[in-house]
PDB file of C-alpha atoms in Angstrom:
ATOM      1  CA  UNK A   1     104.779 118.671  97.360  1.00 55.00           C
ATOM      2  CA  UNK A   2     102.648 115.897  97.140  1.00 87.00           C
ATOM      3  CA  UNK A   3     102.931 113.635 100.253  1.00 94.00           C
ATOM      4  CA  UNK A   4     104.083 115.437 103.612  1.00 95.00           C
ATOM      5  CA  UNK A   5     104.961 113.610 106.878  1.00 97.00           C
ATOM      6  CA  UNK A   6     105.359 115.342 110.714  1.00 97.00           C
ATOM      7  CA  UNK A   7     106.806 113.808 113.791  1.00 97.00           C
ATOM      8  CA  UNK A   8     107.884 115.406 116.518  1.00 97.00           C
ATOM      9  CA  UNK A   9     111.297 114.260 118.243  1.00 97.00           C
ATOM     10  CA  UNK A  10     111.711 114.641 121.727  1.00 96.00           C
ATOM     11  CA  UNK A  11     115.161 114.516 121.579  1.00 93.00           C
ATOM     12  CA  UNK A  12     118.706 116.159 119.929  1.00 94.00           C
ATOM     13  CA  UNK A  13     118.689 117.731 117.149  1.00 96.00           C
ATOM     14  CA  UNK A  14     122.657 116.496 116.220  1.00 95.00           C
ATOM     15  CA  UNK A  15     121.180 113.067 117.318  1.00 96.00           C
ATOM     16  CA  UNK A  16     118.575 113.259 114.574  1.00 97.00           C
ATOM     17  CA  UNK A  17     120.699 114.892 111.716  1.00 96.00           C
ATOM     18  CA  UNK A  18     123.220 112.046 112.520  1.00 96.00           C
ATOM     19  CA  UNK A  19     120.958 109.142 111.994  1.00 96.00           C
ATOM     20  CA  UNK A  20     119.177 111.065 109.158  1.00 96.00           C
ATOM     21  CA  UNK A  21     122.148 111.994 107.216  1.00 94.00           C
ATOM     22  CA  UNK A  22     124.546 109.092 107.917  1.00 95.00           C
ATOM     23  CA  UNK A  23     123.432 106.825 105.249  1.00 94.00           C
ATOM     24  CA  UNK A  24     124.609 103.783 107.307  1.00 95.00           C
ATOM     25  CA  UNK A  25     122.303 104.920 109.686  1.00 96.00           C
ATOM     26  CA  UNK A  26     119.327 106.106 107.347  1.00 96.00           C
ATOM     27  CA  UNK A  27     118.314 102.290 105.794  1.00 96.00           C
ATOM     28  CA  UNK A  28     118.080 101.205 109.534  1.00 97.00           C
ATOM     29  CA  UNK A  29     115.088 103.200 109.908  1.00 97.00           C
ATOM     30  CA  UNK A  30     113.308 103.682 106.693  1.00 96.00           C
ATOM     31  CA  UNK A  31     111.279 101.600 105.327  1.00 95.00           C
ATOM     32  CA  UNK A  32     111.845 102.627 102.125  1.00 93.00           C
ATOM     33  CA  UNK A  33     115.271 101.794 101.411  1.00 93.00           C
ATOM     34  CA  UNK A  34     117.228  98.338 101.532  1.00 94.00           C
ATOM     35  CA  UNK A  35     120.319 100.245 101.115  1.00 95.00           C
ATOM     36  CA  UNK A  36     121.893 103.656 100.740  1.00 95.00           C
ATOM     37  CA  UNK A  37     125.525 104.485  99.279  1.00 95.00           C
ATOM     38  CA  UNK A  38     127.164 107.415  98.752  1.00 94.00           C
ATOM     39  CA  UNK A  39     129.221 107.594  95.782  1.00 93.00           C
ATOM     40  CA  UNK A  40     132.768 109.675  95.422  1.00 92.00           C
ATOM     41  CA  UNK A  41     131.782 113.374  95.805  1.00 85.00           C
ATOM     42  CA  UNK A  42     133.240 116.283  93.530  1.00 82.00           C
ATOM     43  CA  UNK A  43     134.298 119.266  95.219  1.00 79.00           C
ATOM     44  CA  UNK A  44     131.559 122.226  95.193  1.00 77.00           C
ATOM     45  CA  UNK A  45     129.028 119.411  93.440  1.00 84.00           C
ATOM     46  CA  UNK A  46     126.203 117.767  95.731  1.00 87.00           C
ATOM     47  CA  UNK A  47     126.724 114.315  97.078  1.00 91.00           C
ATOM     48  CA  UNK A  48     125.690 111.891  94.870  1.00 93.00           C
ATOM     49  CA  UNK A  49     124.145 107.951  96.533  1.00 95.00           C
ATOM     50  CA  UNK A  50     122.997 104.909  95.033  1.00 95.00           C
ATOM     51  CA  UNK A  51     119.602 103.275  96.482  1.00 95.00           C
ATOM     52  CA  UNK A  52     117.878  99.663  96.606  1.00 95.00           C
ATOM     53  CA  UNK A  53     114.443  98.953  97.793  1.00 92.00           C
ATOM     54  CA  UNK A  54     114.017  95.210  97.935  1.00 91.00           C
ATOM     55  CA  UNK A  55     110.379  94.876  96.700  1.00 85.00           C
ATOM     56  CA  UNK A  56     110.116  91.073  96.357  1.00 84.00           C
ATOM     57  CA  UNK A  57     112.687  88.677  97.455  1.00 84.00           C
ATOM     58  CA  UNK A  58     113.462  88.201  94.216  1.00 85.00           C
ATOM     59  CA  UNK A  59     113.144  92.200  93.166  1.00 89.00           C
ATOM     60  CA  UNK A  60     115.055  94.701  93.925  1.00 92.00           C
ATOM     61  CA  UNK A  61     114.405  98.295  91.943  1.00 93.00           C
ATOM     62  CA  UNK A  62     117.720 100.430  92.199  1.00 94.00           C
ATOM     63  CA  UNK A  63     118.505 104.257  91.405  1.00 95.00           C
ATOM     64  CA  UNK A  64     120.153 106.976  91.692  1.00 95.00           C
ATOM     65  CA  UNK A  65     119.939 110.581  93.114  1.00 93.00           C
ATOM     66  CA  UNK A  66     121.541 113.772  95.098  1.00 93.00           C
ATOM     67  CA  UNK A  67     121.518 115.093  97.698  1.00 92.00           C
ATOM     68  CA  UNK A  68     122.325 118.909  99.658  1.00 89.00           C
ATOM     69  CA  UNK A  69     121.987 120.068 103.193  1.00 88.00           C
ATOM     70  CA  UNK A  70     122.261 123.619 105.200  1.00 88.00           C
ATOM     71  CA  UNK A  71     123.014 122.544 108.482  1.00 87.00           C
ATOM     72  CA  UNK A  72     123.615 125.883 109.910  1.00 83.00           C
ATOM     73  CA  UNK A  73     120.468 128.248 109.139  1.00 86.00           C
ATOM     74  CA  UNK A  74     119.886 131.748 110.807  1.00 86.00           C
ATOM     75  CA  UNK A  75     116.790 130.731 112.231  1.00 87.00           C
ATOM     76  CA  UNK A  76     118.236 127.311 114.206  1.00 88.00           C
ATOM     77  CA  UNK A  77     116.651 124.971 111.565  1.00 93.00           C
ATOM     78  CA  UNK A  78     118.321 123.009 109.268  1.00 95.00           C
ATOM     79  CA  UNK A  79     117.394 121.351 105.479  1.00 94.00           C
ATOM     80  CA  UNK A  80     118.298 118.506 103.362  1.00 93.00           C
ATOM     81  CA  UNK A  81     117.018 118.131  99.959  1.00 93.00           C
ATOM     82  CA  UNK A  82     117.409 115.372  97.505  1.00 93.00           C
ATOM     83  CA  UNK A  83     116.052 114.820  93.869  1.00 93.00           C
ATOM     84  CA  UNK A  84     115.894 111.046  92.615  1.00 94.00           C
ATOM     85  CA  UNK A  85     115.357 108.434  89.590  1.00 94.00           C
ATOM     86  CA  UNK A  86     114.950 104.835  88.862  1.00 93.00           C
ATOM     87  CA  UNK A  87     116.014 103.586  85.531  1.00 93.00           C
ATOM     88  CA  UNK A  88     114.326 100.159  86.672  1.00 90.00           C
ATOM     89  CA  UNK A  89     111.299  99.224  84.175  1.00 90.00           C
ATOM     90  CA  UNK A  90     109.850  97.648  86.568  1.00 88.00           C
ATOM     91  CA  UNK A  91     109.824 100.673  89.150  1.00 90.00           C
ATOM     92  CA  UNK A  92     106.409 102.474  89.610  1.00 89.00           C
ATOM     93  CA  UNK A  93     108.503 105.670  90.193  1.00 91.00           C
ATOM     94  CA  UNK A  94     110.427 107.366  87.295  1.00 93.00           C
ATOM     95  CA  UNK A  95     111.664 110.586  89.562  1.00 93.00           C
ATOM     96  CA  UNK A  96     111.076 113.141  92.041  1.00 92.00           C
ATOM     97  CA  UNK A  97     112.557 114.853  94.674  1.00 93.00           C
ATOM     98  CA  UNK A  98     111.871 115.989  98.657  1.00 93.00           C
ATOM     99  CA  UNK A  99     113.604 117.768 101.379  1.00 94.00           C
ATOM    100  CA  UNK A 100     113.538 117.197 104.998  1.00 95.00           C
ATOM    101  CA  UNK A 101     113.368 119.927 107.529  1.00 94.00           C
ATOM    102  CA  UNK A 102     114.876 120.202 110.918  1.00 96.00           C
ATOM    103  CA  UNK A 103     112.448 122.651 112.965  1.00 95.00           C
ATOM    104  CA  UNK A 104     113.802 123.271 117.154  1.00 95.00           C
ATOM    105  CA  UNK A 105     110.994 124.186 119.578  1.00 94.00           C
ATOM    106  CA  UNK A 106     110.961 123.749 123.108  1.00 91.00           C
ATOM    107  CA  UNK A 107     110.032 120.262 123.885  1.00 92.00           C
ATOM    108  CA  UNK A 108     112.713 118.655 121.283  1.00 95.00           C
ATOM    109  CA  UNK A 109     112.768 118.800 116.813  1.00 97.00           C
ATOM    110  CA  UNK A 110     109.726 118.855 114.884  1.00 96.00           C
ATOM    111  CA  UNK A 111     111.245 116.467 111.631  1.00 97.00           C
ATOM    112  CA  UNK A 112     109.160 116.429 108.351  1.00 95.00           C
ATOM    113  CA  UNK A 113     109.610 115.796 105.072  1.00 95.00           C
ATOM    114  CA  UNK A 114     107.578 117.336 101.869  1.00 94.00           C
ATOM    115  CA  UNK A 115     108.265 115.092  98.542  1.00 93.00           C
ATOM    116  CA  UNK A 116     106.873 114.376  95.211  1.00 93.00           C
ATOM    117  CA  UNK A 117     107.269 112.459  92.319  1.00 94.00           C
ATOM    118  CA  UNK A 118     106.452 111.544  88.846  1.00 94.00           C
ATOM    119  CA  UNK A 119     104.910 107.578  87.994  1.00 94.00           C
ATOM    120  CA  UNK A 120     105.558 105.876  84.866  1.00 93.00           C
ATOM    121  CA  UNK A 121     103.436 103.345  82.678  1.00 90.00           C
ATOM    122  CA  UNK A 122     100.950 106.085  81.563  1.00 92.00           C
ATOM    123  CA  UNK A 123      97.570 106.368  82.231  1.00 93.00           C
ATOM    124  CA  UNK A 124      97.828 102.696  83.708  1.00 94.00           C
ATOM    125  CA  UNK A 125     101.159 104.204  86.432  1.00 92.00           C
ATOM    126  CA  UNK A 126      98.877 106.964  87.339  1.00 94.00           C
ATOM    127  CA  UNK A 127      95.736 105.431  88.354  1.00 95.00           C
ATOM    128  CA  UNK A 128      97.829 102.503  90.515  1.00 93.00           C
ATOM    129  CA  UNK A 129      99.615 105.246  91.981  1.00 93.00           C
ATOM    130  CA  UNK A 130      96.616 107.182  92.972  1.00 94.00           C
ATOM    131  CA  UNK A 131      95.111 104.181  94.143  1.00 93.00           C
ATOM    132  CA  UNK A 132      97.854 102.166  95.781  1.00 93.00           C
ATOM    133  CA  UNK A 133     101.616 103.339  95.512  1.00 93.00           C
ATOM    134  CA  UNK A 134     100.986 106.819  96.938  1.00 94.00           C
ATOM    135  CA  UNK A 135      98.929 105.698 100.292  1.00 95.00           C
ATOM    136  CA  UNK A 136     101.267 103.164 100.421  1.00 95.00           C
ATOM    137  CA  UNK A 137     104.724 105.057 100.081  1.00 95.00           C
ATOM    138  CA  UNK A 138     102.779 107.740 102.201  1.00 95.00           C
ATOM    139  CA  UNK A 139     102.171 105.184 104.606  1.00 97.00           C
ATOM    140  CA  UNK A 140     105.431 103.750 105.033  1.00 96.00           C
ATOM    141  CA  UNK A 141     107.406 107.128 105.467  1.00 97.00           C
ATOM    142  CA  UNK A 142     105.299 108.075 108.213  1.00 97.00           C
ATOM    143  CA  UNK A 143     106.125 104.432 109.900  1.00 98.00           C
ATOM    144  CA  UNK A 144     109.552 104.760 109.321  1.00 98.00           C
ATOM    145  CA  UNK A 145     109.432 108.138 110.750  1.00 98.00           C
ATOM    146  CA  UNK A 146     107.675 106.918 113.926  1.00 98.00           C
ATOM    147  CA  UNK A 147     110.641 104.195 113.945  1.00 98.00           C
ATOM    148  CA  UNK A 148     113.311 106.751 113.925  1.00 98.00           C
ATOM    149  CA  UNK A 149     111.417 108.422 116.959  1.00 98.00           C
ATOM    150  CA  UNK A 150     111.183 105.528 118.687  1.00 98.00           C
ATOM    151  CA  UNK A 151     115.076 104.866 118.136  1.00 98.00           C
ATOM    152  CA  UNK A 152     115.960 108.629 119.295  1.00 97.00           C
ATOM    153  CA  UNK A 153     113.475 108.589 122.347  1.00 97.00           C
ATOM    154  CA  UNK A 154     113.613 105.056 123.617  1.00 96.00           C
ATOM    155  CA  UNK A 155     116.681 103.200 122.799  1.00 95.00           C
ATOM    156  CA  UNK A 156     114.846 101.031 120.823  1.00 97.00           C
ATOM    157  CA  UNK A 157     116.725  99.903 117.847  1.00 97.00           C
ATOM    158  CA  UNK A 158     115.000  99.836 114.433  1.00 97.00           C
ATOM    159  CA  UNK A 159     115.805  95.823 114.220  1.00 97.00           C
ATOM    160  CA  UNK A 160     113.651  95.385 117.872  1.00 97.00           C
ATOM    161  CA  UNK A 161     110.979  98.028 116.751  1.00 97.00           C
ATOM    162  CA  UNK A 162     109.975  95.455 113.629  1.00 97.00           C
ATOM    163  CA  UNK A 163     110.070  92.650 115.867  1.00 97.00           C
ATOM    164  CA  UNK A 164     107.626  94.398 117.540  1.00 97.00           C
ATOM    165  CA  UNK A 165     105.301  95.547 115.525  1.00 97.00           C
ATOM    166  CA  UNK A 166     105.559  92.237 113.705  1.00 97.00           C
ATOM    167  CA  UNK A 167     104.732  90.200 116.977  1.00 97.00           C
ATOM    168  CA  UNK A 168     101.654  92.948 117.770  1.00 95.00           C
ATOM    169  CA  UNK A 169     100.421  92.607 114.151  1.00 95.00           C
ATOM    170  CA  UNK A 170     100.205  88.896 114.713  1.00 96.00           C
ATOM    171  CA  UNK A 171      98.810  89.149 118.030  1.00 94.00           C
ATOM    172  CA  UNK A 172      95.837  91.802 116.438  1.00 92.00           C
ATOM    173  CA  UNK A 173      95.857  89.202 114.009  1.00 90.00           C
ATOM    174  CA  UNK A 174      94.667  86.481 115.679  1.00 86.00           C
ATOM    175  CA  UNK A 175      92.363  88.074 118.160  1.00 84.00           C
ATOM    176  CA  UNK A 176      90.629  90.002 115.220  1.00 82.00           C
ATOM    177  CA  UNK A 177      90.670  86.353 113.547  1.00 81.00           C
ATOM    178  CA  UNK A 178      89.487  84.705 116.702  1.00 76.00           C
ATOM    179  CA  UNK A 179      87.011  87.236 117.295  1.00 73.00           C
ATOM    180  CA  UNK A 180      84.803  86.578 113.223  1.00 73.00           C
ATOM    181  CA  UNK A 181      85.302  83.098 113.298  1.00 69.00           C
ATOM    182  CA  UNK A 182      83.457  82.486 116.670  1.00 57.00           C
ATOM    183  CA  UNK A 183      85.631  79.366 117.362  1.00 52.00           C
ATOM    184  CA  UNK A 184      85.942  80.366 120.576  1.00 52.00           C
ATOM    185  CA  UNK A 185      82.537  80.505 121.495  1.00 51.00           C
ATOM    186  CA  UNK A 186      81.746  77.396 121.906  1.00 51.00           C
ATOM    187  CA  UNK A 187      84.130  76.878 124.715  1.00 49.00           C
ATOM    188  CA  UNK A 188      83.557  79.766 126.433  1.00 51.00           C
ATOM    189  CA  UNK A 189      79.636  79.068 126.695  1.00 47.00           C
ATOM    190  CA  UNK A 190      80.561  75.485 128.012  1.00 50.00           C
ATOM    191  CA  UNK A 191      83.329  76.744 130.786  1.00 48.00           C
ATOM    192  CA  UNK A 192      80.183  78.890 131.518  1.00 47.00           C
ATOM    193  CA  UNK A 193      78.723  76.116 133.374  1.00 50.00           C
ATOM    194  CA  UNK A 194      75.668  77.150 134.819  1.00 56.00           C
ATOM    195  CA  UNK A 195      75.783  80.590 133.297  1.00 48.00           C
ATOM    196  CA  UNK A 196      75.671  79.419 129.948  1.00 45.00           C
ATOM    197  CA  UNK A 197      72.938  80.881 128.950  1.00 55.00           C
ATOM    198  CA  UNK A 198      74.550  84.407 129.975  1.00 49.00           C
ATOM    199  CA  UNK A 199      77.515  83.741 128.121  1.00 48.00           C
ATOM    200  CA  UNK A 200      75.603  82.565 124.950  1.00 49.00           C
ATOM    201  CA  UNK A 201      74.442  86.321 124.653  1.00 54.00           C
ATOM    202  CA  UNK A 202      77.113  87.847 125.631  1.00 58.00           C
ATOM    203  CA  UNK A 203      80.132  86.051 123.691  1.00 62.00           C
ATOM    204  CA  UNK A 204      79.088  88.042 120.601  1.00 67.00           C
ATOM    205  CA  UNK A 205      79.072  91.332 122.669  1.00 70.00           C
ATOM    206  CA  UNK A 206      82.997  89.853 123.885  1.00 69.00           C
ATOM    207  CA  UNK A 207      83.237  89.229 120.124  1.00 70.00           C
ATOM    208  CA  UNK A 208      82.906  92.624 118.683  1.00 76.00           C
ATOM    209  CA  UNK A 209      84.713  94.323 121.364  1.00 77.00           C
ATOM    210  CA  UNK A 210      87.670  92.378 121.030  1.00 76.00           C
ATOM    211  CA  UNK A 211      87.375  92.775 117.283  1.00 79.00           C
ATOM    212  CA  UNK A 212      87.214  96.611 117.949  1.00 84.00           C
ATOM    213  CA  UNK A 213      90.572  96.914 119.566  1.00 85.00           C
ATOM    214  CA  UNK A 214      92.373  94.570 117.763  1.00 83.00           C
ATOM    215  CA  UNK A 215      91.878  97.200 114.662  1.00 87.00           C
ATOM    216  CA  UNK A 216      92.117 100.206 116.625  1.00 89.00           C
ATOM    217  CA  UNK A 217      93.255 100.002 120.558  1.00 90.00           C
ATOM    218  CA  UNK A 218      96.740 102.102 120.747  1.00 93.00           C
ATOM    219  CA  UNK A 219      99.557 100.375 119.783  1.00 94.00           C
ATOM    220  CA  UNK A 220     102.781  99.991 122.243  1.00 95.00           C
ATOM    221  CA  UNK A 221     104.757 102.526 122.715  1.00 95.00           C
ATOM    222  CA  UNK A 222     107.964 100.643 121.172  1.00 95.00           C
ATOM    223  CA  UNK A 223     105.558 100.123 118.241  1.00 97.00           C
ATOM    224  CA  UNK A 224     106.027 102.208 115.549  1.00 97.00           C
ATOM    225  CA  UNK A 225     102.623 103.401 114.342  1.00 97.00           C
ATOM    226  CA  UNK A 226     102.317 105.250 110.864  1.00 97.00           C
ATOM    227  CA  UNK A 227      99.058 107.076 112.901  1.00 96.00           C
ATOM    228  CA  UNK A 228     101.373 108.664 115.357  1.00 96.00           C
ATOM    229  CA  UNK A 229     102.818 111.269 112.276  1.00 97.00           C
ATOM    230  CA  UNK A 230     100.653 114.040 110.792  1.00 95.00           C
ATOM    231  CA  UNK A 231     100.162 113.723 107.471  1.00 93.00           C
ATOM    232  CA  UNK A 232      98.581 117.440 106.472  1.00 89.00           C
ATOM    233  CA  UNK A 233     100.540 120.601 107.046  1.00 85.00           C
ATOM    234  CA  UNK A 234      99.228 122.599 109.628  1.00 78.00           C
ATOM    235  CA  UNK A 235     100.668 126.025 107.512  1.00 74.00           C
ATOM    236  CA  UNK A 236     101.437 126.129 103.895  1.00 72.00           C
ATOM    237  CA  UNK A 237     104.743 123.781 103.486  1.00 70.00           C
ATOM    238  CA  UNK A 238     107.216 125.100 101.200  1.00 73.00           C
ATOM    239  CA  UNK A 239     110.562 123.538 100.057  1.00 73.00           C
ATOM    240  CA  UNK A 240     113.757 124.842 100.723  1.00 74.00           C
ATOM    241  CA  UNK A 241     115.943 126.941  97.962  1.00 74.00           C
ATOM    242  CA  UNK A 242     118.663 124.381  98.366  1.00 74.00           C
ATOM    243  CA  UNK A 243     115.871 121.808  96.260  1.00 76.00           C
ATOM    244  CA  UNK A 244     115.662 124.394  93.788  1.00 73.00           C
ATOM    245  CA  UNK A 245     119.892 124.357  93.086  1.00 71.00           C
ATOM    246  CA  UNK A 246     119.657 120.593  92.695  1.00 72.00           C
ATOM    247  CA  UNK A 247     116.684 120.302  90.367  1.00 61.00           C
ATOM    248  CA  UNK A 248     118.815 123.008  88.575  1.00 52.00           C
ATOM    249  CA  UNK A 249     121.558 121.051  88.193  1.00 52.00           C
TER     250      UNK A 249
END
């Protein structure tokens, strides 16, 4: 698989299949998807959805897909794997397909997800994905992962955790903003009164420590934070058999 996200939930493993496989529940969280919508299932077939992703406000790429789960396994864990395609013209991605995996241990439910895909526009769709739409995508599964954590561990909703990392954004924002355009220098050195002369040398110190951990203090911890997830296996990742029935299909 080509991208592969890890978090670990400390929390219940019904909990997190729930709000993972309740599609109602699933476009709270991920950032992904605007909306998710299963469509009238066929006995002994897999369950078929419809998906939006709202990329402008005036875009929104649509497709379909499918989707099978073991939710009773031997070993305690449990799967889900889905393949996928967008029709759209305008959509970078043409198909793929991904599983999720539902791994127990002691302290709560290691959740990760191995998934690939295939671009389209040619040569011109592979080099913008391998440039941009990959760390991107990558990026925002591992945020909307960190959401879903937050939701499970905190009570935070996914609606508040935005908010949140919305306001902190804009709060790094402007400190990090602050902090280049020395326009706060100026007063500082003059509230200095008679050490002035002190603060003259040391604002720029101020300056680039400020600047420093407004790109890379901690965030909150009702912040979700795409650095929270691992992003490399730490064994060999392999898909479930229950992807290989629906890509057979």
């Amino acid at each position: 698989m080509g991208l592969y996200v890890e978090a670990h939930v400390r929390g219940d493993l019904d909990d997190l299949w729930a709000r993972t496989q309740d599609p109602a529940q699933h476009q709270r969280w991920d950032l992904r998807f605007t909306s998710i919508d299963y469509l009238p299932r066929v006995e002994g077939e897999p369950q078929r959805f419809r998906y939006a992703t709202r990329v402008l406000p005036f875009l929104t790429v649509a497709g379909t897909g499918a989707c099978a789960g073991e939710k009773e396994r031997p070993d305690g864990t449990r799967t889900s794997a889905l393949r996928f395609a967008s029709p759209h013209p305008l959509s970078l991605l043409a198909e793929g397909s991904g599983y999720w995996r539902y791994v127990p241990d002691a302290d709560g439910v290691r959740f990760l997800t191995g998934y690939d895909y295939r671009p389209r526009w040619g040569r011109f769709g592979a080099v913008a994905d391998r440039l941009l739409f990959r760390p991107l995508i990558g990026w925002a599964t591992a945020w909307s992962f960190d959401r879903l954590r937050i939701w499970l561990e905190r009570g935070v909703t996914p609606e508040r955790a935005l908010r949140h990392w919305l306001a902190e954004c804009a709060v790094r924002g402007f400190v990090l903003l602050a902090a280049c355009s020395g326009t706060v220098y100026g007063a500082l050195v003059d509230a200095a009164g008679p050490l002035a002369p002190l603060a003259l040398y040391s604002t720029p110190v101020l300056a680039v420590v400020a600047a420093l951990l407004a790109l890379f203090a901690p965030p909150l911890p009702g912040t979700p934070a795409a650095r929270r997830c691992l992003r490399t296996p730490i064994a060999q990742a392999r898909a479930p058999r229950v992807l290989a029935t629906l890509e057979q299909r």
